[in-house]
XYZ file of C-alpha atoms in Angstrom:
780
model
C 9.418 -28.271 -14.066
C 11.374 -28.441 -17.377
C 14.898 -28.515 -18.702
C 15.520 -24.983 -17.504
C 15.577 -23.466 -20.985
C 12.886 -20.950 -21.868
C 11.060 -21.600 -25.118
C 10.160 -18.971 -27.649
C 8.414 -15.860 -26.390
C 10.010 -16.398 -23.026
C 7.630 -19.218 -22.075
C 8.890 -22.322 -20.277
C 9.335 -25.260 -22.650
C 7.016 -28.102 -21.793
C 4.552 -30.453 -23.431
C 1.218 -28.896 -24.098
C -1.623 -31.400 -24.416
C -4.969 -30.325 -25.815
C -7.861 -30.554 -23.441
C -11.179 -31.466 -25.017
C -13.152 -30.385 -22.014
C -11.780 -26.860 -22.005
C -14.414 -24.147 -21.807
C -13.516 -21.046 -23.773
C -13.305 -18.026 -21.485
C -15.184 -14.844 -22.196
C -13.059 -12.917 -24.668
C -11.500 -10.043 -22.776
C -14.452 -9.635 -20.430
C -13.726 -8.160 -17.021
C -14.970 -10.134 -14.075
C -16.669 -9.268 -10.848
C -17.312 -11.523 -7.887
C -15.114 -14.138 -9.551
C -17.356 -14.183 -12.663
C -16.728 -12.637 -16.083
C -18.713 -9.470 -16.589
C -20.405 -8.594 -19.846
C -22.157 -5.261 -20.089
C -22.010 -4.955 -16.320
C -23.723 -8.311 -15.644
C -21.831 -11.209 -13.995
C -21.640 -14.421 -15.980
C -20.444 -17.887 -15.084
C -17.487 -17.910 -12.698
C -14.134 -18.410 -14.387
C -12.495 -21.692 -13.408
C -9.094 -23.241 -14.047
C -8.889 -25.063 -17.340
C -8.402 -28.798 -17.675
C -4.813 -28.105 -18.710
C -4.222 -26.234 -15.466
C -5.702 -29.104 -13.465
C -3.608 -31.629 -15.385
C -0.408 -29.621 -15.004
C -0.944 -29.275 -11.271
C -0.140 -32.932 -10.842
C 2.905 -32.888 -13.140
C 4.766 -29.634 -12.560
C 7.076 -29.197 -9.625
C 7.291 -25.667 -8.271
C 10.637 -24.003 -7.776
C 9.409 -22.362 -4.557
C 6.714 -24.746 -3.258
C 4.079 -23.746 -0.709
C 3.180 -26.128 2.120
C -0.383 -25.539 3.298
C 0.211 -26.597 6.901
C 3.403 -24.530 7.192
C 1.625 -21.540 5.671
C -1.320 -21.839 8.067
C 0.906 -22.450 11.090
C 3.060 -19.433 10.287
C 0.077 -17.124 9.855
C -1.657 -18.459 12.946
C 1.468 -17.853 15.009
C 2.503 -14.450 13.728
C -0.892 -12.912 13.051
C -0.840 -11.945 16.713
C 1.716 -9.308 15.711
C -0.872 -7.677 13.487
C -3.418 -7.677 16.311
C -0.915 -6.152 18.719
C 0.486 -3.488 16.410
C -2.777 -2.366 14.822
C -5.829 -1.293 16.719
C -8.030 -2.276 13.789
C -7.508 -3.900 10.388
C -10.790 -3.683 8.511
C -11.224 -5.809 5.359
C -13.523 -4.338 2.736
C -14.835 -6.159 -0.302
C -13.250 -9.539 0.531
C -16.368 -11.207 -0.881
C -15.174 -10.147 -4.332
C -12.150 -12.468 -4.155
C -12.825 -15.639 -6.190
C -12.650 -18.779 -4.045
C -11.137 -20.915 -6.805
C -8.811 -20.477 -9.752
C -5.530 -18.618 -10.279
C -5.398 -15.041 -9.004
C -2.771 -12.342 -9.325
C -3.168 -9.944 -6.390
C -1.702 -6.488 -7.055
C -1.448 -4.439 -3.854
C -0.591 -0.784 -3.332
C 0.586 1.485 -1.907
C 3.510 -0.433 -0.432
C 3.710 1.731 2.691
C 4.736 -0.744 5.380
C 7.525 -2.953 4.045
C 7.224 -6.537 5.366
C 4.138 -5.764 7.459
C 2.143 -5.242 4.251
C 2.707 -8.836 3.198
C 1.688 -10.247 6.575
C -1.464 -8.108 6.666
C -2.425 -9.142 3.110
C -1.816 -12.860 3.671
C -3.694 -12.826 6.974
C -6.677 -10.982 5.529
C -6.953 -13.273 2.510
C -6.734 -16.423 4.633
C -9.293 -15.227 7.175
C -11.765 -13.607 4.797
C -11.435 -15.511 1.507
C -9.676 -18.781 2.456
C -6.984 -18.160 -0.156
C -3.264 -18.692 0.311
C -1.006 -16.328 -1.603
C 2.712 -16.479 -2.279
C 4.329 -13.059 -2.378
C 7.202 -11.760 -4.448
C 9.935 -10.582 -2.085
C 13.219 -8.784 -2.723
C 16.101 -11.255 -2.793
C 18.180 -9.085 -0.468
C 15.545 -9.602 2.252
C 15.594 -13.408 2.059
C 17.798 -13.945 5.084
C 17.333 -14.312 8.814
C 13.807 -14.361 10.178
C 12.290 -12.681 7.109
C 13.869 -15.277 4.831
C 12.648 -18.136 7.015
C 9.131 -16.708 7.090
C 9.102 -16.209 3.314
C 10.018 -19.860 2.768
C 7.177 -21.037 5.009
C 4.644 -19.074 2.968
C 5.897 -20.026 -0.500
C 7.227 -16.582 -1.386
C 9.270 -16.089 -4.565
C 12.582 -14.194 -4.149
C 13.304 -11.581 -6.801
C 16.696 -10.078 -7.538
C 16.809 -6.323 -8.121
C 19.568 -4.461 -9.880
C 19.458 -1.549 -7.425
C 20.140 -3.955 -4.548
C 23.353 -5.158 -6.191
C 24.652 -1.837 -7.447
C 28.167 -0.970 -6.259
C 30.236 2.219 -6.605
C 32.502 2.018 -9.638
C 35.934 3.513 -10.139
C 36.420 6.823 -11.911
C 33.886 9.300 -13.260
C 31.768 9.438 -16.410
C 30.445 12.099 -18.791
C 28.722 12.503 -22.183
C 31.325 13.500 -24.789
C 28.703 14.489 -27.394
C 25.201 14.928 -25.876
C 23.934 16.621 -29.072
C 24.903 14.157 -31.831
C 25.570 10.936 -29.868
C 23.684 11.002 -26.526
C 24.040 7.245 -25.912
C 27.853 7.305 -25.830
C 29.290 7.461 -22.289
C 32.992 8.024 -21.682
C 34.891 7.513 -18.455
C 37.928 8.957 -16.711
C 39.826 6.413 -14.633
C 37.144 3.770 -15.246
C 37.505 0.071 -16.010
C 34.284 -0.901 -17.762
C 35.727 -4.142 -19.167
C 36.110 -5.569 -15.650
C 33.396 -3.792 -13.662
C 30.530 -3.550 -16.165
C 28.697 -6.063 -18.311
C 26.301 -5.901 -21.239
C 22.748 -5.999 -19.920
C 23.827 -4.547 -16.603
C 22.769 -1.162 -15.317
C 24.406 2.182 -14.712
C 23.125 4.277 -11.793
C 23.664 8.003 -11.302
C 23.695 9.534 -7.799
C 20.729 11.256 -6.153
C 20.933 15.020 -5.770
C 19.043 17.148 -3.222
C 16.172 14.759 -2.763
C 15.847 13.940 -6.466
C 16.336 10.315 -7.369
C 19.268 9.329 -9.510
C 18.517 7.909 -12.939
C 19.425 4.444 -14.172
C 19.988 3.038 -17.638
C 20.829 -0.305 -19.284
C 24.254 -0.906 -20.793
C 24.025 -2.118 -24.396
C 27.703 -2.284 -25.405
C 31.186 -2.031 -23.892
C 33.653 -0.387 -26.289
C 36.633 -0.423 -23.946
C 37.781 0.279 -20.391
C 36.730 3.925 -20.679
C 33.790 3.860 -23.076
C 30.356 2.237 -23.097
C 27.117 2.701 -24.966
C 23.817 2.887 -23.145
C 20.541 1.505 -24.426
C 18.778 4.852 -24.832
C 19.447 8.544 -24.156
C 18.530 10.169 -20.861
C 15.311 12.159 -21.250
C 15.224 14.313 -18.113
C 17.069 17.363 -16.863
C 19.030 15.993 -13.886
C 20.998 13.104 -15.496
C 22.051 15.182 -18.513
C 23.243 17.947 -16.177
C 25.170 15.399 -14.137
C 26.857 13.981 -17.227
C 27.647 17.295 -18.963
C 27.860 19.939 -16.240
C 25.966 22.286 -18.550
C 23.195 24.709 -17.561
C 21.477 24.936 -20.973
C 19.400 21.759 -20.493
C 15.606 21.789 -20.739
C 13.161 19.587 -18.825
C 13.272 16.931 -21.563
C 17.029 16.517 -21.220
C 17.804 18.247 -24.513
C 20.661 20.709 -25.007
C 19.409 24.139 -26.123
C 22.757 25.406 -27.453
C 23.409 23.001 -30.315
C 26.639 24.715 -31.311
C 28.388 23.441 -28.190
C 28.372 19.670 -28.656
C 30.486 18.551 -25.700
C 30.307 18.909 -21.918
C 31.044 22.116 -20.038
C 34.662 23.215 -20.298
C 36.728 21.725 -17.476
C 33.949 19.403 -16.325
C 35.430 16.206 -14.826
C 32.289 14.044 -14.774
C 30.123 12.437 -12.109
C 30.439 9.429 -9.862
C 28.279 6.412 -10.615
C 27.364 2.852 -9.672
C 27.234 -0.335 -11.715
C 24.974 -3.350 -11.279
C 25.333 -6.746 -12.968
C 22.790 -8.226 -15.349
C 20.125 -10.160 -13.468
C 18.403 -13.063 -15.213
C 14.772 -13.272 -14.089
C 13.878 -16.330 -16.186
C 13.634 -18.697 -13.210
C 11.503 -16.207 -11.282
C 9.025 -15.817 -14.125
C 8.868 -19.564 -14.623
C 8.086 -20.053 -10.931
C 5.297 -17.485 -11.129
C 3.867 -18.972 -14.346
C 3.830 -22.430 -12.789
C 2.076 -21.245 -9.608
C -0.622 -19.430 -11.570
C -1.146 -22.139 -14.191
C -1.761 -24.685 -11.440
C -4.519 -22.589 -9.861
C -2.461 -20.878 -7.167
C -2.255 -17.247 -6.107
C 0.604 -14.780 -6.442
C 0.775 -11.424 -4.702
C 2.940 -8.534 -5.812
C 3.462 -4.918 -4.780
C 3.985 -3.605 -8.319
C 5.480 -0.274 -7.275
C 8.726 -2.175 -6.804
C 9.596 -1.244 -3.223
C 8.161 0.205 -0.058
C 7.838 3.979 0.287
C 6.128 6.616 2.412
C 4.717 8.801 -0.346
C 1.092 9.901 -0.545
C 0.647 8.753 -4.155
C 1.168 5.624 -6.206
C 4.558 5.199 -7.839
C 4.695 4.119 -11.502
C 4.063 0.385 -11.741
C 6.824 -1.873 -12.974
C 6.591 -4.065 -16.075
C 6.992 -7.304 -14.097
C 3.349 -7.464 -13.018
C 2.183 -7.230 -16.641
C 4.647 -9.885 -17.824
C 3.464 -12.275 -15.110
C -0.160 -12.011 -16.214
C 0.514 -11.988 -19.959
C 3.082 -14.788 -19.808
C 0.701 -17.039 -17.900
C -2.151 -16.410 -20.345
C 0.132 -16.796 -23.357
C 1.027 -20.270 -22.113
C -2.542 -21.235 -21.199
C -5.203 -18.768 -22.420
C -7.996 -20.740 -20.731
C -6.440 -21.001 -17.275
C -8.946 -18.444 -15.947
C -6.369 -16.043 -14.513
C -7.952 -13.088 -12.740
C -6.318 -9.928 -11.415
C -7.550 -8.517 -8.104
C -6.483 -4.988 -7.038
C -5.885 -4.513 -3.320
C -5.709 -1.145 -1.611
C -3.525 -1.043 1.521
C -4.967 2.049 3.211
C -3.265 2.966 6.506
C -3.911 5.669 9.044
C -0.420 6.525 10.397
C 1.111 3.265 9.185
C 4.309 3.609 11.235
C 2.586 4.242 14.576
C 1.777 1.661 17.225
C -1.965 0.878 17.557
C -2.851 2.557 14.278
C -5.655 1.518 11.911
C -5.830 0.060 8.416
C -8.399 -0.764 5.741
C -7.572 -3.540 3.252
C -9.876 -2.999 0.281
C -10.339 -5.549 -2.501
C -11.438 -4.281 -5.885
C -13.442 -6.061 -8.560
C -11.518 -8.912 -10.251
C -10.885 -8.565 -13.963
C -9.394 -10.577 -16.796
C -7.139 -9.369 -19.577
C -8.767 -9.159 -23.011
C -7.639 -11.829 -25.441
C -6.497 -9.268 -27.991
C -3.884 -7.980 -25.523
C -2.664 -11.545 -24.937
C -2.472 -12.109 -28.690
C -0.367 -8.963 -29.052
C 1.999 -10.319 -26.417
C 2.251 -13.660 -28.230
C 2.795 -11.945 -31.591
C 5.823 -9.955 -30.425
C 3.875 -6.727 -29.881
C 4.895 -6.924 -26.273
C 5.562 -3.293 -25.546
C 2.021 -2.271 -26.427
C 0.507 -5.267 -24.629
C 2.492 -4.574 -21.465
C 1.606 -0.867 -21.597
C -2.112 -1.611 -21.886
C -1.934 -4.113 -19.036
C -0.136 -1.630 -16.801
C -2.820 0.959 -17.552
C -5.564 -1.484 -16.572
C -3.814 -2.428 -13.338
C -3.098 1.204 -12.460
C -6.702 2.186 -13.073
C -7.935 -0.711 -10.940
C -5.623 0.285 -8.086
C -6.782 3.890 -8.329
C -10.279 2.682 -7.400
C -9.129 1.173 -4.087
C -6.471 3.653 -2.946
C -6.282 7.298 -1.943
C -3.624 9.283 -3.796
C -2.520 12.871 -3.284
C 0.406 14.720 -4.880
C 1.997 15.545 -1.503
C 1.546 15.260 2.254
C 0.110 18.767 2.739
C -2.562 18.128 0.137
C -3.483 14.835 1.785
C -3.814 16.578 5.148
C -6.073 19.210 3.557
C -8.215 16.526 1.943
C -8.629 14.744 5.274
C -9.447 18.027 7.005
C -12.023 18.816 4.310
C -13.578 15.402 4.890
C -13.952 16.113 8.611
C -15.398 19.549 7.914
C -17.806 18.161 5.321
C -18.876 15.355 7.647
C -19.157 17.940 10.453
C -17.810 15.690 13.176
C -20.194 12.756 12.647
C -18.761 9.283 13.189
C -18.398 7.247 10.002
C -17.300 3.613 9.629
C -13.617 3.315 8.801
C -14.151 2.006 5.234
C -16.515 4.911 4.576
C -13.807 7.321 5.739
C -11.456 5.861 3.130
C -14.135 6.125 0.429
C -14.903 9.751 1.285
C -11.183 10.601 1.261
C -10.902 8.973 -2.166
C -13.785 10.942 -3.630
C -12.441 14.216 -2.296
C -8.998 13.371 -3.700
C -10.558 12.718 -7.112
C -12.373 16.039 -6.899
C -9.183 17.863 -6.004
C -7.351 16.188 -8.891
C -9.981 17.409 -11.349
C -10.552 20.932 -9.995
C -7.162 21.744 -8.444
C -6.821 24.829 -10.679
C -10.322 26.131 -9.919
C -10.157 29.409 -7.920
C -12.730 28.057 -5.454
C -10.603 25.004 -4.709
C -7.430 27.068 -4.416
C -9.094 29.460 -1.962
C -10.645 26.601 0.009
C -7.330 24.746 0.280
C -5.614 27.907 1.546
C -8.305 28.342 4.213
C -8.083 24.685 5.262
C -4.275 24.911 5.509
C -4.630 27.981 7.734
C -7.158 26.119 9.906
C -4.746 23.190 10.252
C -1.992 25.589 11.331
C -4.233 26.988 14.069
C -4.967 23.461 15.285
C -1.262 22.694 15.439
C -0.600 25.953 17.266
C -3.113 25.042 19.983
C -1.966 21.379 19.827
C -5.501 20.018 19.558
C -7.418 17.866 17.088
C -10.281 18.948 14.878
C -12.927 16.961 16.766
C -11.802 18.564 20.041
C -12.815 22.036 18.853
C -16.392 21.042 19.682
C -15.496 21.280 23.408
C -15.799 25.054 23.054
C -19.597 24.654 22.837
C -19.729 23.180 26.345
C -20.646 25.360 29.325
C -17.998 26.073 31.954
C -19.538 23.748 34.606
C -19.767 20.951 32.049
C -16.155 21.461 31.029
C -14.963 21.387 34.649
C -16.976 18.267 35.465
C -15.778 16.489 32.295
C -12.176 17.386 33.065
C -12.359 16.080 36.637
C -14.177 12.925 35.574
C -11.558 12.108 32.944
C -8.684 12.780 35.345
C -10.185 10.325 37.845
C -10.750 7.784 35.075
C -7.162 8.225 33.920
C -5.874 7.627 37.460
C -7.895 4.422 37.722
C -6.604 3.169 34.382
C -3.035 3.988 35.368
C -3.199 1.216 37.970
C -3.365 -1.297 35.125
C -0.994 0.600 32.852
C 2.028 1.524 34.965
C 3.203 -2.028 35.896
C 3.161 -3.219 32.296
C 4.641 0.055 31.083
C 7.595 -0.304 33.435
C 8.138 -3.964 32.541
C 7.967 -3.376 28.790
C 9.720 0.009 28.754
C 13.076 -1.422 27.568
C 11.355 -2.899 24.502
C 9.561 0.367 23.748
C 12.782 2.361 24.015
C 14.834 -0.111 21.981
C 12.230 -0.431 19.229
C 11.889 3.332 18.904
C 15.631 3.955 18.752
C 16.348 1.142 16.300
C 13.348 1.866 14.049
C 14.369 5.529 13.728
C 17.932 4.492 12.976
C 16.772 2.062 10.294
C 14.483 4.714 8.833
C 17.452 7.053 8.421
C 19.488 4.297 6.792
C 16.652 3.409 4.426
C 16.141 7.067 3.547
C 19.820 7.506 2.744
C 19.820 4.419 0.514
C 16.567 5.228 -1.299
C 15.713 7.665 -4.024
C 11.950 7.648 -3.432
C 11.397 7.693 0.317
C 10.488 10.960 1.993
C 11.111 10.190 5.684
C 11.702 6.431 5.635
C 8.603 5.738 7.723
C 7.702 2.701 5.633
C 10.353 0.603 7.412
C 9.551 1.720 10.956
C 6.633 -0.622 11.663
C 8.639 -3.616 10.431
C 11.590 -2.826 12.661
C 9.410 -2.118 15.664
C 7.893 -5.572 15.310
C 11.228 -7.274 14.653
C 12.857 -5.641 17.675
C 9.887 -6.513 19.888
C 9.938 -10.126 18.672
C 13.650 -10.457 19.435
C 13.824 -8.436 22.666
C 10.529 -9.291 24.414
C 11.242 -13.042 24.875
C 14.688 -12.207 26.276
C 13.159 -9.687 28.646
C 10.387 -12.033 29.812
C 12.928 -14.799 30.309
C 15.070 -12.465 32.428
C 12.073 -11.442 34.533
C 11.093 -15.102 35.035
C 14.630 -16.003 36.121
C 14.754 -13.079 38.572
C 11.370 -14.131 39.960
C 12.588 -17.707 40.422
C 15.732 -16.482 42.205
C 13.641 -14.344 44.532
C 11.349 -17.256 45.324
C 14.427 -19.404 46.008
C 15.840 -16.797 48.400
C 12.826 -15.971 50.564
C 9.789 -17.359 48.738
C 8.956 -13.883 47.457
C 8.914 -12.307 50.917
C 6.978 -15.283 52.200
C 4.020 -14.938 49.835
C 4.816 -18.149 47.913
C 4.319 -21.450 49.774
C 7.407 -23.601 50.256
C 5.913 -26.545 48.368
C 5.754 -24.595 45.082
C 8.562 -25.870 42.769
C 10.900 -23.400 41.138
C 10.160 -24.648 37.604
C 6.503 -23.828 38.145
C 7.470 -20.323 39.247
C 9.493 -19.902 36.054
C 6.590 -21.035 33.878
C 4.220 -18.842 35.868
C 6.448 -15.868 35.166
C 6.106 -16.498 31.421
C 2.338 -16.348 31.871
C 2.062 -13.460 34.329
C 4.506 -10.980 32.767
C 3.068 -11.129 29.213
C -0.435 -10.891 30.735
C 0.553 -7.741 32.635
C 1.991 -6.278 29.448
C -1.120 -7.073 27.445
C -3.356 -5.540 30.116
C -1.214 -2.410 30.061
C -1.579 -2.318 26.297
C -5.362 -2.408 26.418
C -5.740 -0.030 29.359
C -3.069 2.280 27.955
C -4.876 2.520 24.632
C -7.964 3.905 26.368
C -5.910 6.001 28.759
C -3.960 7.666 25.969
C -7.184 8.733 24.253
C -8.362 10.258 27.528
C -5.011 11.949 28.139
C -5.097 13.579 24.687
C -8.565 14.979 25.425
C -7.454 16.856 28.565
C -5.608 19.693 26.842
C -8.602 21.184 24.959
C -10.656 21.004 28.173
C -7.946 22.938 30.005
C -7.854 25.485 27.165
C -11.597 26.000 27.514
C -11.153 26.830 31.212
C -8.039 28.977 30.882
C -8.922 32.689 30.470
C -5.941 33.231 28.164
C -6.872 30.405 25.794
C -10.653 30.130 25.940
C -11.071 33.070 23.571
C -8.777 31.436 20.984
C -10.619 28.147 21.030
C -13.975 29.930 20.835
C -12.809 31.862 17.779
C -11.481 28.637 16.290
C -14.888 26.996 16.755
C -16.548 29.889 14.915
C -13.895 29.642 12.214
C -14.561 25.916 11.870
C -18.295 26.473 11.438
C -17.683 29.020 8.671
C -15.174 26.750 6.968
C -17.517 23.773 7.190
C -20.235 25.738 5.384
C -17.709 26.757 2.752
C -16.620 23.142 2.160
C -20.230 22.031 1.759
C -20.932 24.915 -0.632
C -17.955 24.114 -2.851
C -18.870 20.421 -2.941
C -22.474 21.252 -3.796
C -21.299 23.560 -6.588
C -18.771 21.195 -8.164
C -20.324 17.839 -7.294
C -23.007 17.853 -10.026
C -20.266 18.390 -12.629
C -18.460 15.254 -11.442
C -21.387 12.845 -11.076
C -24.458 12.417 -13.239
C -26.707 11.989 -10.217
C -24.944 13.888 -7.481
C -27.678 13.525 -4.852
C -27.502 9.736 -5.040
C -23.704 9.580 -4.883
C -23.498 11.301 -1.517
C -21.974 9.504 1.432
C -23.057 12.317 3.757
C -26.354 14.169 3.530
C -26.469 17.825 2.552
C -26.714 19.827 5.806
C -28.277 22.721 3.877
C -31.372 20.679 3.048
C -34.378 21.354 5.216
C -34.993 17.676 5.912
C -31.308 17.180 6.676
C -31.108 13.997 4.639
C -31.019 12.631 1.133
C -33.995 10.634 -0.001
C -32.644 7.155 -0.713
C -33.330 5.701 -4.097
C -34.135 2.134 -4.944
C -30.639 1.725 -6.344
C -28.788 3.154 -3.386
C -27.096 -0.046 -2.246
C -23.294 0.305 -2.345
C -21.842 -1.655 -5.226
C -18.216 -2.289 -6.079
C -16.561 -0.310 -8.851
C -16.726 -1.994 -12.200
C -13.651 -3.553 -13.681
C -11.461 -1.183 -15.684
C -12.418 -0.730 -19.320
C -9.207 0.203 -21.059
C -8.976 3.203 -23.328
C -5.645 4.056 -24.884
C -6.169 7.755 -24.233
C -6.117 6.924 -20.512
C -2.446 6.081 -20.312
C -0.772 6.336 -16.937
C 2.746 7.137 -15.768
C 3.402 3.400 -15.587
C 2.887 2.753 -19.305
C 4.474 6.058 -20.310
C 7.658 5.037 -18.471
C 8.194 2.015 -20.731
C 11.231 2.623 -22.967
C 10.271 3.193 -26.605
C 12.968 0.865 -27.903
C 12.267 -1.982 -25.462
C 10.722 -4.975 -27.241
C 10.569 -7.289 -24.193
C 11.629 -10.167 -26.428
C 13.699 -11.683 -23.623
C 11.712 -11.499 -20.415
C 14.620 -12.949 -18.462
C 16.333 -9.576 -18.746
C 13.256 -7.674 -17.549
C 13.170 -7.275 -13.791
C 9.979 -7.613 -11.809
C 10.793 -4.204 -10.408
C 12.788 -2.914 -13.340
C 12.140 0.786 -13.680
C 13.144 3.411 -11.179
C 10.510 5.788 -9.843
C 10.883 9.554 -10.214
C 12.374 11.870 -7.649
C 10.859 12.937 -4.371
C 10.164 16.421 -5.596
C 8.241 15.481 -8.703
C 4.461 15.323 -8.727
C 2.511 12.811 -10.768
C -0.931 14.011 -9.863
C -1.715 14.762 -13.451
C -0.861 11.328 -14.723
C -1.265 8.983 -11.835
C -4.508 7.642 -13.063
C -6.304 8.772 -9.983
C -7.975 11.759 -11.495
C -11.625 11.802 -12.265
C -12.397 10.044 -15.480
C -8.971 8.501 -15.874
C -9.874 5.129 -14.492
C -13.269 4.595 -15.976
C -14.838 3.735 -12.619
C -18.417 4.932 -12.106
C -19.103 6.073 -8.565
C -21.436 3.823 -6.617
C -24.725 5.045 -5.268
C -24.970 5.237 -1.485
C -27.778 5.811 0.924
C -27.100 8.735 3.281
C -25.507 7.404 6.474
C -25.766 10.411 8.736
C -29.119 9.296 10.164
C -29.987 6.046 11.897
C -32.800 5.407 9.412
C -30.510 5.795 6.429
C -27.807 3.621 7.966
C -30.290 0.877 8.889
C -31.799 0.933 5.414
C -28.386 0.666 3.785
C -27.392 -2.163 6.144
C -30.564 -4.121 5.401
C -30.125 -3.751 1.658
C -26.492 -4.759 1.859
C -27.292 -7.886 3.862
C -30.084 -8.830 1.455
C -27.857 -8.326 -1.566
C -25.055 -10.335 -0.014
C -27.382 -13.209 0.872
C -28.674 -13.298 -2.689
C -25.147 -13.142 -4.062
C -23.986 -15.916 -1.740
C -26.890 -18.168 -2.705
C -26.148 -17.653 -6.393
C -22.467 -18.403 -5.871
C -23.191 -21.565 -3.878
C -25.557 -22.848 -6.548
C -22.967 -22.343 -9.270
C -19.732 -23.281 -7.515
C -20.775 -25.278 -4.492
C -18.580 -23.077 -2.304
C -20.090 -21.668 0.871
C -20.020 -17.925 1.267
C -21.380 -17.575 4.753
C -20.280 -14.506 6.542
C -19.355 -12.538 3.449
C -22.209 -10.079 3.648
C -20.459 -8.078 6.306
C -17.716 -7.206 3.857
C -19.949 -5.590 1.355
C -20.366 -2.342 3.253
């Protein structure tokens, strides 16, 4: 690649030859559908420059990707996705450019290693793009490490992964006049710490511990940190004082030292990690027209909101464009939206947002040593783009209320899974804007109470409708479903018994790993983000052993008495062994499919029994009446506040207004769903990601800046006000939709979508020569 020494501005040193046939890219124009967008209209599709095409034949990648290994790995292990998830629905995959370098930024990172497999599989199947992911260096071992090498992933070292408990305790000797001076008791900084390394404070009562860079080592018991701590918890930990405000400032200036008799706090130290090689590998992959995928939150978590994005994603994009401004790099936001991500046979929607390019003025700032501002603006753009494809809520209870409000607003009608995600997103935006409105506060209290009643009766919202059924209908439905469940059990029980050891082992181990991950993390709430990964890993390791054991036992039985005489004597034992490897997995798969249907039926029996029981029928009847009242209240609040959010509220509806006499919204000529526009940056729309950048960090040496450098805030803190997900913060106009609660409206929307996709595909084929058949289905 080069001599291993970074040139000025942190860029790899290499010969740069002018290319006469370069086409200047649109200056700072966002792109959509793989084409730059100017004033909302797509222009010519951005393509890799001649320099990028020339470099592709000269540069050798540090972590190369082999196409056949990549395809073979995905083809083999994609079956895990199909087995674990009931449905993975891609949405907007037609927006992904088919050529040129792309930086995929995906969030939220809610499913650890499963996220990467789902993203790679979806991109290969829907867009024919191969993407190399950034993966934590600590995970590059065993099966995960082998799989990452097959798919061209780039390992990234993280300071928090290498932090170790240090000897002694530390405190701030003068938090008022010299807040960057840290003194130790029984410490040995000269041997255990290093300049450029990091100091980590412990977590306390669910609040994450803070971290800071070490700028100077004065001796074995004294160091200087790069900047003062600016929050309450770390200053309390280092001083023991109670007169600390939320900004980490001491209120009693007369007392300059720590609390009398305070001995200090324990801490951890991490070495300096040089990321130069990692950045060079990423720059090379992107300059040569490849794709890189990153989860910019820095680590997996099970929160209901986006964590602040780390500076690494901005440096990757800016560094690539600084080296080759005409390479055509595009950034594509990806929303990883799960429904119960940790549960077996759950559902997911992978939504691709509109691609966009970074404006040239931001790249020029980066090249002219105004890196902090350039990185902050880039992080804001990425955060805003992700906010358009994800659903964020400040906490779990709020998310549950938003989902309940969606069901009440939709009034039990079946919506396509991507439309469910979109409706959840719009309601979350509305809550973010009007959360202090008395109507919203009252509505949320009523919805929470309704959810409590559902939990008390142990039923789901859609099952409340059973209360409308007559007693004979309820009895007949109950008997019919019991008979159906008994029939299905014939196909379920054998496979359930055979696979039970795997189920038990995966559940025990995944819960154990979740507890370990929770204890080691400062951002996880229950550690559910690691459960799906460990369930799959345990099943992959244990199932083959179990099937092999069953096949051996079957062969032994055939050898003893030919399976009670049912197997002819001429059948060879090796054939019996191979047959076992076919029969036992087939039985398990059949049990999986039958059990999926049977479990849905089993869950529907309880509300039917409640409708028959004299002691419970009254409660469920009252709950049905309560639901009807609450549904009207949800619709009323939305109708009252909706026009304030959207210029043309009637055309932005996903569900028709039930209060209208015709029961539907008259579709307009412009009612075809369209993707959100690319983010138009405004400096007043800063997000938590850019605000978290240290004021005194110049980013002059990118090798010292980790891909996942900053630490997210504590579990208890809410970032709803600054997450970028609030209405108006992202600059994304809401698309117009035809009402989908009637067959006529749905058919009209479907026809318009197909027509628009055909037209778009024809235009793309004429300009790029790349076929786009089959993409229209992703536009819904």
